[in-house]
PDB file of C-alpha atoms in Angstrom:
ATOM      1  CA  ASP O  17     -29.051 -32.773   5.603  1.00 61.00           C
ATOM      2  CA  ALA O  18     -29.415 -28.842   8.009  1.00 78.00           C
ATOM      3  CA  GLY O  19     -25.788 -27.644   8.383  1.00 91.00           C
ATOM      4  CA  VAL O  20     -24.868 -26.282  12.193  1.00 95.00           C
ATOM      5  CA  THR O  21     -27.548 -23.551  12.495  1.00 96.00           C
ATOM      6  CA  GLN O  22     -27.374 -21.404  15.250  1.00 97.00           C
ATOM      7  CA  SER O  23     -30.309 -18.370  17.215  1.00 97.00           C
ATOM      8  CA  PRO O  24     -30.360 -15.746  17.107  1.00 97.00           C
ATOM      9  CA  THR O  25     -28.675 -14.143  14.005  1.00 96.00           C
ATOM     10  CA  HIS O  26     -28.745 -10.819  15.335  1.00 96.00           C
ATOM     11  CA  LEU O  27     -28.325  -9.991  19.319  1.00 96.00           C
ATOM     12  CA  ILE O  28     -28.373  -5.997  20.713  1.00 98.00           C
ATOM     13  CA  LYS O  29     -27.592  -6.156  24.246  1.00 98.00           C
ATOM     14  CA  THR O  30     -26.066  -3.384  26.518  1.00 98.00           C
ATOM     15  CA  ARG O  31     -24.097  -3.107  29.272  1.00 98.00           C
ATOM     16  CA  GLY O  32     -23.942  -5.464  32.470  1.00 98.00           C
ATOM     17  CA  GLN O  33     -26.710  -7.461  30.808  1.00 98.00           C
ATOM     18  CA  GLN O  34     -26.773 -11.278  30.199  1.00 98.00           C
ATOM     19  CA  VAL O  35     -27.256 -13.225  26.674  1.00 98.00           C
ATOM     20  CA  THR O  36     -27.514 -16.380  25.480  1.00 98.00           C
ATOM     21  CA  LEU O  37     -26.629 -17.923  22.145  1.00 98.00           C
ATOM     22  CA  ARG O  38     -28.054 -21.078  21.316  1.00 98.00           C
ATOM     23  CA  CYS O  39     -26.632 -23.568  18.501  1.00 98.00           C
ATOM     24  CA  SER O  40     -27.737 -26.957  17.106  1.00 97.00           C
ATOM     25  CA  PRO O  41     -24.988 -29.134  15.468  1.00 95.00           C
ATOM     26  CA  ILE O  42     -25.448 -31.191  11.909  1.00 93.00           C
ATOM     27  CA  SER O  43     -27.164 -34.586  13.447  1.00 92.00           C
ATOM     28  CA  GLY O  44     -25.050 -37.220  14.438  1.00 89.00           C
ATOM     29  CA  HIS O  45     -22.116 -34.846  15.418  1.00 91.00           C
ATOM     30  CA  LYS O  46     -21.730 -35.135  19.601  1.00 92.00           C
ATOM     31  CA  SER O  47     -19.245 -32.426  19.737  1.00 93.00           C
ATOM     32  CA  VAL O  48     -19.514 -28.879  19.856  1.00 95.00           C
ATOM     33  CA  SER O  49     -17.349 -25.787  20.065  1.00 96.00           C
ATOM     34  CA  TRP O  50     -17.683 -22.071  20.317  1.00 98.00           C
ATOM     35  CA  TYR O  51     -15.566 -19.264  19.104  1.00 97.00           C
ATOM     36  CA  GLN O  52     -15.398 -15.427  19.538  1.00 98.00           C
ATOM     37  CA  GLN O  53     -14.646 -13.535  16.217  1.00 97.00           C
ATOM     38  CA  VAL O  54     -14.325  -9.421  16.924  1.00 96.00           C
ATOM     39  CA  LEU O  55     -14.201  -6.937  14.308  1.00 93.00           C
ATOM     40  CA  GLY O  56     -10.629  -7.648  11.860  1.00 91.00           C
ATOM     41  CA  GLN O  57      -9.030 -10.699  14.010  1.00 94.00           C
ATOM     42  CA  GLY O  58      -9.136 -14.895  13.649  1.00 95.00           C
ATOM     43  CA  PRO O  59     -11.813 -16.869  15.776  1.00 96.00           C
ATOM     44  CA  GLN O  60     -10.511 -17.076  18.935  1.00 97.00           C
ATOM     45  CA  PHE O  61     -11.643 -20.687  20.855  1.00 96.00           C
ATOM     46  CA  ILE O  62     -13.578 -20.399  23.204  1.00 97.00           C
ATOM     47  CA  PHE O  63     -15.597 -23.984  24.243  1.00 95.00           C
ATOM     48  CA  GLN O  64     -15.558 -27.282  23.218  1.00 95.00           C
ATOM     49  CA  TYR O  65     -18.073 -29.998  24.544  1.00 95.00           C
ATOM     50  CA  TYR O  66     -17.776 -33.467  23.850  1.00 92.00           C
ATOM     51  CA  GLU O  67     -21.179 -36.494  25.181  1.00 90.00           C
ATOM     52  CA  LYS O  68     -22.200 -33.688  27.441  1.00 91.00           C
ATOM     53  CA  GLU O  69     -18.954 -32.574  29.309  1.00 93.00           C
ATOM     54  CA  GLU O  70     -16.444 -29.529  28.788  1.00 94.00           C
ATOM     55  CA  ARG O  71     -13.527 -30.920  26.837  1.00 92.00           C
ATOM     56  CA  GLY O  72     -11.490 -27.722  26.744  1.00 92.00           C
ATOM     57  CA  ARG O  73     -12.104 -24.464  27.952  1.00 95.00           C
ATOM     58  CA  GLY O  74      -9.827 -20.786  25.842  1.00 94.00           C
ATOM     59  CA  ASN O  75      -8.654 -17.930  27.678  1.00 95.00           C
ATOM     60  CA  PHE O  76     -11.477 -15.670  28.615  1.00 97.00           C
ATOM     61  CA  PRO O  77     -13.547 -14.672  31.733  1.00 97.00           C
ATOM     62  CA  ASP O  78     -15.796 -16.534  34.039  1.00 97.00           C
ATOM     63  CA  ARG O  79     -18.428 -14.582  32.693  1.00 98.00           C
ATOM     64  CA  PHE O  80     -18.244 -16.917  29.859  1.00 98.00           C
ATOM     65  CA  SER O  81     -19.973 -20.186  30.452  1.00 97.00           C
ATOM     66  CA  ALA O  82     -21.766 -23.074  28.237  1.00 98.00           C
ATOM     67  CA  ARG O  83     -23.344 -25.984  28.460  1.00 97.00           C
ATOM     68  CA  GLN O  84     -24.467 -28.637  25.917  1.00 97.00           C
ATOM     69  CA  PHE O  85     -27.938 -30.663  26.435  1.00 96.00           C
ATOM     70  CA  PRO O  86     -28.473 -34.291  25.767  1.00 95.00           C
ATOM     71  CA  ASN O  87     -30.044 -33.751  22.327  1.00 94.00           C
ATOM     72  CA  TYR O  88     -26.023 -32.439  21.637  1.00 95.00           C
ATOM     73  CA  SER O  89     -27.164 -28.614  21.120  1.00 97.00           C
ATOM     74  CA  SER O  90     -25.625 -26.049  23.652  1.00 98.00           C
ATOM     75  CA  GLU O  91     -25.742 -22.490  24.801  1.00 98.00           C
ATOM     76  CA  LEU O  92     -23.254 -20.184  25.663  1.00 98.00           C
ATOM     77  CA  ASN O  93     -23.752 -17.914  28.233  1.00 98.00           C
ATOM     78  CA  VAL O  94     -22.079 -14.595  28.613  1.00 98.00           C
ATOM     79  CA  ASN O  95     -22.920 -12.195  32.337  1.00 98.00           C
ATOM     80  CA  ALA O  96     -22.508  -8.491  32.358  1.00 98.00           C
ATOM     81  CA  LEU O  97     -21.436  -7.852  29.349  1.00 98.00           C
ATOM     82  CA  LEU O  98     -18.652  -5.503  28.513  1.00 98.00           C
ATOM     83  CA  LEU O  99     -18.293  -3.405  24.835  1.00 97.00           C
ATOM     84  CA  GLY O 100     -15.836  -5.422  24.160  1.00 97.00           C
ATOM     85  CA  ASP O 101     -18.425  -8.827  23.884  1.00 98.00           C
ATOM     86  CA  SER O 102     -19.285  -7.371  20.362  1.00 98.00           C
ATOM     87  CA  ALA O 103     -18.582  -9.853  18.263  1.00 97.00           C
ATOM     88  CA  LEU O 104     -19.346 -13.020  15.784  1.00 97.00           C
ATOM     89  CA  TYR O 105     -19.876 -15.634  17.979  1.00 98.00           C
ATOM     90  CA  LEU O 106     -19.351 -19.221  16.163  1.00 97.00           C
ATOM     91  CA  CYS O 107     -20.521 -22.549  16.297  1.00 97.00           C
ATOM     92  CA  ALA O 108     -18.648 -25.493  15.529  1.00 95.00           C
ATOM     93  CA  SER O 109     -19.734 -29.403  15.426  1.00 93.00           C
ATOM     94  CA  TYR O 110     -18.191 -32.414  13.885  1.00 85.00           C
ATOM     95  CA  SER O 111     -18.189 -36.407  14.707  1.00 78.00           C
ATOM     96  CA  PHE O 112     -15.160 -37.952  15.874  1.00 70.00           C
ATOM     97  CA  GLY O 113     -13.929 -40.428  13.356  1.00 65.00           C
ATOM     98  CA  SER O 114     -15.816 -38.498  10.743  1.00 63.00           C
ATOM     99  CA  ALA O 115     -13.151 -37.890   7.703  1.00 61.00           C
ATOM    100  CA  TYR O 116     -10.646 -35.612   8.412  1.00 63.00           C
ATOM    101  CA  ASN O 117     -12.509 -34.822  11.821  1.00 68.00           C
ATOM    102  CA  GLU O 118     -13.748 -32.021   9.671  1.00 80.00           C
ATOM    103  CA  GLN O 119     -15.717 -29.539  11.657  1.00 84.00           C
ATOM    104  CA  PHE O 120     -18.314 -27.476  10.520  1.00 90.00           C
ATOM    105  CA  PHE O 121     -19.286 -24.303  11.102  1.00 93.00           C
ATOM    106  CA  GLY O 122     -22.663 -22.370  12.201  1.00 94.00           C
ATOM    107  CA  PRO O 123     -23.117 -18.761  10.209  1.00 94.00           C
ATOM    108  CA  GLY O 124     -22.972 -16.907  13.877  1.00 96.00           C
ATOM    109  CA  THR O 125     -24.489 -14.703  15.813  1.00 97.00           C
ATOM    110  CA  ARG O 126     -23.860 -10.740  16.226  1.00 97.00           C
ATOM    111  CA  LEU O 127     -23.856  -9.540  19.632  1.00 98.00           C
ATOM    112  CA  THR O 128     -23.606  -5.985  19.648  1.00 98.00           C
ATOM    113  CA  VAL O 129     -23.107  -4.596  22.923  1.00 98.00           C
ATOM    114  CA  LEU O 130     -24.122  -1.088  23.986  1.00 97.00           C
TER     115      LEU O 130
ATOM    116  CA  LYS J  21       1.116 -22.013  22.109  1.00 87.00           C
ATOM    117  CA  GLN J  22       0.263 -22.415  18.702  1.00 94.00           C
ATOM    118  CA  GLU J  23       0.011 -18.514  17.330  1.00 95.00           C
ATOM    119  CA  VAL J  24      -0.905 -17.732  13.129  1.00 97.00           C
ATOM    120  CA  THR J  25      -0.251 -15.105  11.420  1.00 97.00           C
ATOM    121  CA  GLN J  26      -1.137 -14.424   8.031  1.00 97.00           C
ATOM    122  CA  ILE J  27       0.420 -12.514   5.575  1.00 93.00           C
ATOM    123  CA  PRO J  28      -0.201  -9.741   3.655  1.00 93.00           C
ATOM    124  CA  ALA J  29      -2.807  -8.461   6.161  1.00 95.00           C
ATOM    125  CA  ALA J  30      -4.173  -6.376   2.838  1.00 96.00           C
ATOM    126  CA  LEU J  31      -3.890  -6.907  -1.181  1.00 95.00           C
ATOM    127  CA  SER J  32      -5.458  -5.211  -3.459  1.00 97.00           C
ATOM    128  CA  VAL J  33      -5.038  -7.062  -7.087  1.00 97.00           C
ATOM    129  CA  PRO J  34      -6.140  -6.130 -10.614  1.00 97.00           C
ATOM    130  CA  GLU J  35      -8.821  -8.809 -11.732  1.00 97.00           C
ATOM    131  CA  GLY J  36      -7.234 -12.135 -13.442  1.00 97.00           C
ATOM    132  CA  GLU J  37      -3.969 -12.083 -11.789  1.00 97.00           C
ATOM    133  CA  ASN J  38      -2.770 -15.091  -9.914  1.00 97.00           C
ATOM    134  CA  LEU J  39      -1.752 -14.528  -6.269  1.00 95.00           C
ATOM    135  CA  VAL J  40      -0.450 -16.285  -3.317  1.00 96.00           C
ATOM    136  CA  LEU J  41      -1.776 -15.819  -0.170  1.00 97.00           C
ATOM    137  CA  ASN J  42       0.377 -16.727   3.356  1.00 97.00           C
ATOM    138  CA  CYS J  43       0.522 -18.617   6.527  1.00 98.00           C
ATOM    139  CA  SER J  44       2.812 -19.657   9.052  1.00 98.00           C
ATOM    140  CA  PHE J  45       2.351 -21.416  12.752  1.00 97.00           C
ATOM    141  CA  THR J  46       4.736 -21.949  15.130  1.00 96.00           C
ATOM    142  CA  ASP J  47       3.723 -25.649  16.239  1.00 93.00           C
ATOM    143  CA  SER J  48       4.313 -28.592  13.853  1.00 89.00           C
ATOM    144  CA  ALA J  49       2.621 -30.897  15.630  1.00 89.00           C
ATOM    145  CA  ILE J  50      -0.984 -30.100  14.087  1.00 89.00           C
ATOM    146  CA  TYR J  51      -3.914 -33.043  12.972  1.00 88.00           C
ATOM    147  CA  ASN J  52      -5.132 -30.453   9.495  1.00 91.00           C
ATOM    148  CA  LEU J  53      -4.533 -26.779   8.211  1.00 95.00           C
ATOM    149  CA  GLN J  54      -8.035 -25.510   7.360  1.00 95.00           C
ATOM    150  CA  TRP J  55      -8.103 -21.978   4.554  1.00 96.00           C
ATOM    151  CA  PHE J  56     -11.249 -20.275   5.278  1.00 96.00           C
ATOM    152  CA  ARG J  57     -13.257 -18.082   3.405  1.00 96.00           C
ATOM    153  CA  GLN J  58     -15.343 -14.617   5.043  1.00 95.00           C
ATOM    154  CA  ASP J  59     -17.228 -12.475   3.281  1.00 94.00           C
ATOM    155  CA  PRO J  60     -18.177  -8.891   5.376  1.00 91.00           C
ATOM    156  CA  GLY J  61     -20.360  -9.639   8.240  1.00 87.00           C
ATOM    157  CA  LYS J  62     -20.480 -13.159   7.330  1.00 90.00           C
ATOM    158  CA  GLY J  63     -19.276 -16.386   8.835  1.00 91.00           C
ATOM    159  CA  LEU J  64     -17.052 -18.965   7.105  1.00 93.00           C
ATOM    160  CA  THR J  65     -16.600 -21.070   4.544  1.00 92.00           C
ATOM    161  CA  SER J  66     -14.393 -23.840   4.533  1.00 92.00           C
ATOM    162  CA  LEU J  67     -12.068 -23.227   1.089  1.00 95.00           C
ATOM    163  CA  LEU J  68      -9.749 -26.313   1.440  1.00 95.00           C
ATOM    164  CA  LEU J  69      -8.797 -28.893   4.625  1.00 93.00           C
ATOM    165  CA  ILE J  70      -5.214 -30.210   4.123  1.00 93.00           C
ATOM    166  CA  GLN J  71      -4.020 -33.126   6.643  1.00 90.00           C
ATOM    167  CA  SER J  72      -0.517 -33.096   8.254  1.00 89.00           C
ATOM    168  CA  SER J  73      -0.029 -36.345   5.968  1.00 90.00           C
ATOM    169  CA  GLN J  74      -0.655 -34.388   3.263  1.00 92.00           C
ATOM    170  CA  ARG J  75       1.244 -31.361   0.855  1.00 94.00           C
ATOM    171  CA  GLU J  76      -1.639 -29.877  -0.703  1.00 95.00           C
ATOM    172  CA  GLN J  77      -4.822 -29.571  -2.093  1.00 95.00           C
ATOM    173  CA  THR J  78      -7.198 -28.784  -5.311  1.00 96.00           C
ATOM    174  CA  SER J  79     -10.308 -27.367  -5.716  1.00 95.00           C
ATOM    175  CA  GLY J  80     -11.154 -25.544  -8.629  1.00 97.00           C
ATOM    176  CA  ARG J  81      -8.559 -22.321  -8.964  1.00 97.00           C
ATOM    177  CA  LEU J  82      -7.395 -22.719  -5.601  1.00 98.00           C
ATOM    178  CA  ASN J  83      -4.838 -24.864  -4.678  1.00 98.00           C
ATOM    179  CA  ALA J  84      -3.231 -24.706  -1.485  1.00 97.00           C
ATOM    180  CA  SER J  85       0.116 -26.133   0.559  1.00 97.00           C
ATOM    181  CA  LEU J  86       1.519 -27.684   3.536  1.00 96.00           C
ATOM    182  CA  ASP J  87       5.194 -27.877   4.301  1.00 95.00           C
ATOM    183  CA  LYS J  88       4.413 -28.646   8.415  1.00 93.00           C
ATOM    184  CA  SER J  89       8.385 -29.213   9.323  1.00 92.00           C
ATOM    185  CA  SER J  90       8.790 -24.733   8.415  1.00 94.00           C
ATOM    186  CA  GLY J  91       5.569 -24.260   9.905  1.00 96.00           C
ATOM    187  CA  ARG J  92       4.036 -23.102   6.272  1.00 97.00           C
ATOM    188  CA  SER J  93       0.549 -23.281   4.239  1.00 97.00           C
ATOM    189  CA  THR J  94      -0.073 -21.049   1.116  1.00 97.00           C
ATOM    190  CA  LEU J  95      -3.244 -20.483  -0.797  1.00 97.00           C
ATOM    191  CA  TYR J  96      -2.416 -20.152  -4.201  1.00 98.00           C
ATOM    192  CA  ILE J  97      -5.832 -18.114  -6.440  1.00 98.00           C
ATOM    193  CA  ALA J  98      -5.546 -18.202  -9.873  1.00 98.00           C
ATOM    194  CA  ALA J  99      -6.770 -16.060 -12.239  1.00 97.00           C
ATOM    195  CA  SER J 100      -8.711 -13.815  -9.450  1.00 97.00           C
ATOM    196  CA  GLN J 101     -12.041 -12.286 -10.174  1.00 97.00           C
ATOM    197  CA  PRO J 102     -13.370  -9.520  -8.562  1.00 97.00           C
ATOM    198  CA  GLY J 103     -16.446 -12.131  -6.810  1.00 97.00           C
ATOM    199  CA  ASP J 104     -13.190 -13.719  -4.989  1.00 98.00           C
ATOM    200  CA  SER J 105     -12.933  -9.947  -2.828  1.00 98.00           C
ATOM    201  CA  ALA J 106     -12.914 -11.573   1.113  1.00 97.00           C
ATOM    202  CA  THR J 107     -11.292 -12.152   3.592  1.00 97.00           C
ATOM    203  CA  TYR J 108      -9.318 -15.195   4.311  1.00 98.00           C
ATOM    204  CA  LEU J 109      -8.425 -17.251   7.189  1.00 97.00           C
ATOM    205  CA  CYS J 110      -6.314 -19.843   7.837  1.00 97.00           C
ATOM    206  CA  ALA J 111      -5.959 -22.548  10.371  1.00 96.00           C
ATOM    207  CA  VAL J 112      -4.946 -24.855  12.433  1.00 95.00           C
ATOM    208  CA  ILE J 113      -6.218 -27.622  14.070  1.00 92.00           C
ATOM    209  CA  ASP J 114      -4.375 -29.579  17.039  1.00 90.00           C
ATOM    210  CA  ASN J 115      -5.219 -33.065  18.333  1.00 87.00           C
ATOM    211  CA  PHE J 116      -8.103 -31.866  19.759  1.00 86.00           C
ATOM    212  CA  ASN J 117      -9.446 -30.555  17.673  1.00 86.00           C
ATOM    213  CA  LYS J 118      -9.137 -27.180  18.313  1.00 90.00           C
ATOM    214  CA  PHE J 119      -8.784 -24.422  15.610  1.00 93.00           C
ATOM    215  CA  TYR J 120      -5.938 -21.967  15.967  1.00 95.00           C
ATOM    216  CA  PHE J 121      -6.805 -19.090  13.241  1.00 97.00           C
ATOM    217  CA  GLY J 122      -4.627 -16.690  12.145  1.00 97.00           C
ATOM    218  CA  SER J 123      -6.081 -12.771  11.636  1.00 97.00           C
ATOM    219  CA  GLY J 124      -6.752 -13.070   7.903  1.00 97.00           C
ATOM    220  CA  THR J 125      -5.689 -11.370   4.686  1.00 97.00           C
ATOM    221  CA  LYS J 126      -8.253  -8.839   3.223  1.00 97.00           C
ATOM    222  CA  LEU J 127      -7.968  -9.487  -0.205  1.00 98.00           C
ATOM    223  CA  ASN J 128      -9.923  -6.969  -2.999  1.00 98.00           C
ATOM    224  CA  VAL J 129      -9.872  -7.914  -6.656  1.00 98.00           C
ATOM    225  CA  LYS J 130     -10.211  -4.995  -8.480  1.00 97.00           C
ATOM    226  CA  PRO J 131     -12.141  -5.023 -11.588  1.00 95.00           C
TER     227      PRO J 131
END
């Protein structure tokens, strides 16, 4: 079975631009979460979606938004990019009621803002 | 607010040594605790997951313990190898399946 997939792998943008990152969960998983990992730090929670509804939001500005589609894939959008948005963006999926409710992470999208 | 701290921030050991990485958390109301490995520029590789009702988990040369009451977990690596060099991240998971990560311990195992 395919794991969590994310696209693109790498992305370079300039300040003020907008970016869309994509995530496809493991088949059968209905929940997707997004995390931002700045260099040298641990990942920070951005959003959680379950059954297409937002279930949690971290301490990020309104420039960050996300949505989940009927097929449970998800997009993370960041508007008006700042240099500080340069980071590895990780997506995780899980299935309620699975063993340990374990979440599985994708390989991430590395965003560089110049 | 849950805060996760990892000590030390960096560690350099000669090959073959046994070592312990430490993780502490401020809120004991956790669902699971998970240890990850991260190679430079890469994503997260799950190493061990401990449920809140468990005390430890083992996989090969790795052993993770959990003491919820004191807010501590340790990752023990036996007979370290150069291939173990990476950053090790500890994460606690709350009842809403939200992860709280530490900043990691960067391990260098010298041949």
